[in-house]
XYZ file of C-alpha atoms in Angstrom:
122
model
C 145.450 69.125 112.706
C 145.747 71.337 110.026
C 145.175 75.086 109.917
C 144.549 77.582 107.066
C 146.153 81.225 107.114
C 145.679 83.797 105.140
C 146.799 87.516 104.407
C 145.474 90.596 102.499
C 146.155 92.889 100.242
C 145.488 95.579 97.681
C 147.209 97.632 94.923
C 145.653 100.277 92.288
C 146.497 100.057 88.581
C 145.121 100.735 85.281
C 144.654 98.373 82.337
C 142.625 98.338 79.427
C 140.597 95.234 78.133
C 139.055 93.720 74.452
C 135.397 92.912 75.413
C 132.359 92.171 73.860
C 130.166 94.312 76.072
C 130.965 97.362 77.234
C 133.468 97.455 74.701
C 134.271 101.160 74.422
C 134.925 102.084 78.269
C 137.050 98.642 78.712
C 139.428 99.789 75.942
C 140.651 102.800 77.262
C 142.667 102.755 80.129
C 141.100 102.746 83.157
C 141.991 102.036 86.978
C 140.380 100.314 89.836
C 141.333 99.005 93.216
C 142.210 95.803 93.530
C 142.277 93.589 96.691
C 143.782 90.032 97.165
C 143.779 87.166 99.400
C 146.032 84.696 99.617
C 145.442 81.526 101.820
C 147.389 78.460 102.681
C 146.944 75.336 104.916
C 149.629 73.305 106.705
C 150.445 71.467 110.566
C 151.297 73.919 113.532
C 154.891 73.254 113.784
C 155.288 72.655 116.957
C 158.491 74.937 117.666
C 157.088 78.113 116.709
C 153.336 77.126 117.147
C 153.181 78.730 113.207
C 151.769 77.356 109.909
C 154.070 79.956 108.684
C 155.526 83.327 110.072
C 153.168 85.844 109.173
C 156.132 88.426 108.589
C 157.487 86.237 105.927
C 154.338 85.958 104.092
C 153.599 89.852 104.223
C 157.262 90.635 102.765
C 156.139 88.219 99.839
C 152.948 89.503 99.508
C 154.706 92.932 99.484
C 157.301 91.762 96.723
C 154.139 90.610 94.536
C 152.108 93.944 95.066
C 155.266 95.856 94.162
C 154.824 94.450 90.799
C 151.235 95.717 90.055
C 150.538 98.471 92.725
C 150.053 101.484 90.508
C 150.884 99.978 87.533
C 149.680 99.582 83.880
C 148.630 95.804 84.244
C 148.993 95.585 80.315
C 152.811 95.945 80.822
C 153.039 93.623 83.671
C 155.535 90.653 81.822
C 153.436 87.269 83.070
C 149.870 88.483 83.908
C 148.289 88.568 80.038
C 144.943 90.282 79.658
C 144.550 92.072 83.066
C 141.235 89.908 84.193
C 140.817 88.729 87.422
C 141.337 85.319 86.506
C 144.560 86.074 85.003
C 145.545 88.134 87.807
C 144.549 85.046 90.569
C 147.188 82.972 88.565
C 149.575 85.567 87.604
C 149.555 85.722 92.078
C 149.631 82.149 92.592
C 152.623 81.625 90.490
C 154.428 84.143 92.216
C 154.239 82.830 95.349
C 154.183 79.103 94.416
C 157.217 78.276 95.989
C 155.488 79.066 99.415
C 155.629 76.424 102.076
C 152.505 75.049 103.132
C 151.866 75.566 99.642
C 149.030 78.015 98.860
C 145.012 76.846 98.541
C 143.344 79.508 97.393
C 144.187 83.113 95.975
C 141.015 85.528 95.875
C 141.016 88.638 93.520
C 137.802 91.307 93.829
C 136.719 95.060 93.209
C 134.568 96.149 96.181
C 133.601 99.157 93.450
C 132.257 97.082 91.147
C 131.345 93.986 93.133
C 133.807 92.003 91.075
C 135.464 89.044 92.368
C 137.525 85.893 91.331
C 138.819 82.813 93.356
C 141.563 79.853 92.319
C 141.204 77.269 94.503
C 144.904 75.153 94.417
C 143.664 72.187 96.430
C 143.940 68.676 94.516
């Protein structure tokens, strides 16, 4: 059997963005909230009856949001132009030495209705 777990988060942080459309507002700098899901899929093991200890995934997840959480995304080294895509890899690379491995990592903007999702499953 195999199970899938996953784990939230969020962080605030400005960033500014080179666009086409809506080109004035996106270069300023401007700040949204930001939420994240990260899931991953793996066996029970049979000791702990875990895919993974919860607790250990939340103190990554809390390492990763400690490097964007109220932050200028620009200046983030690794993440590129602050787009969702870029931030659903820039999260998946931080936490690809997981294990189960990840299989998806979801980025959105309930404000805006925004939303991005890497699936990591071959």
């Amino acid at each position: 059997m195999q199970f899938t777990i996953s784990q939230r988060f969020y962080f605030d942080a400005a960033h500014t963005l080179q666009r086409e459309i809506e080109a004035e507002g996106s270069r300023r700098i401007h700040g949204h909230t930001y939420h994240a899901e990260v899931s991953l899929a793996g066996a029970r093991d049979p000791a702990t009856g875990m895919v993974i200890d919860l607790g250990l995934l939340r103190q990554r997840l809390e390492t990763v949001r400690e490097r964007l959480d109220h932050r200028l995304l620009d200046e983030v080294a690794g993440l590129g132009p602050a787009t969702l895509e870029n931030l659903c890899l820039f999260i998946a690379n931080a936490l690809s030495d997981l294990r189960p491995r990840l299989t998806r990592v979801r980025v959105w903007r309930d404000g805006v209705g925004d939303a991005c999702t890497l699936d990591l499953t071959p």
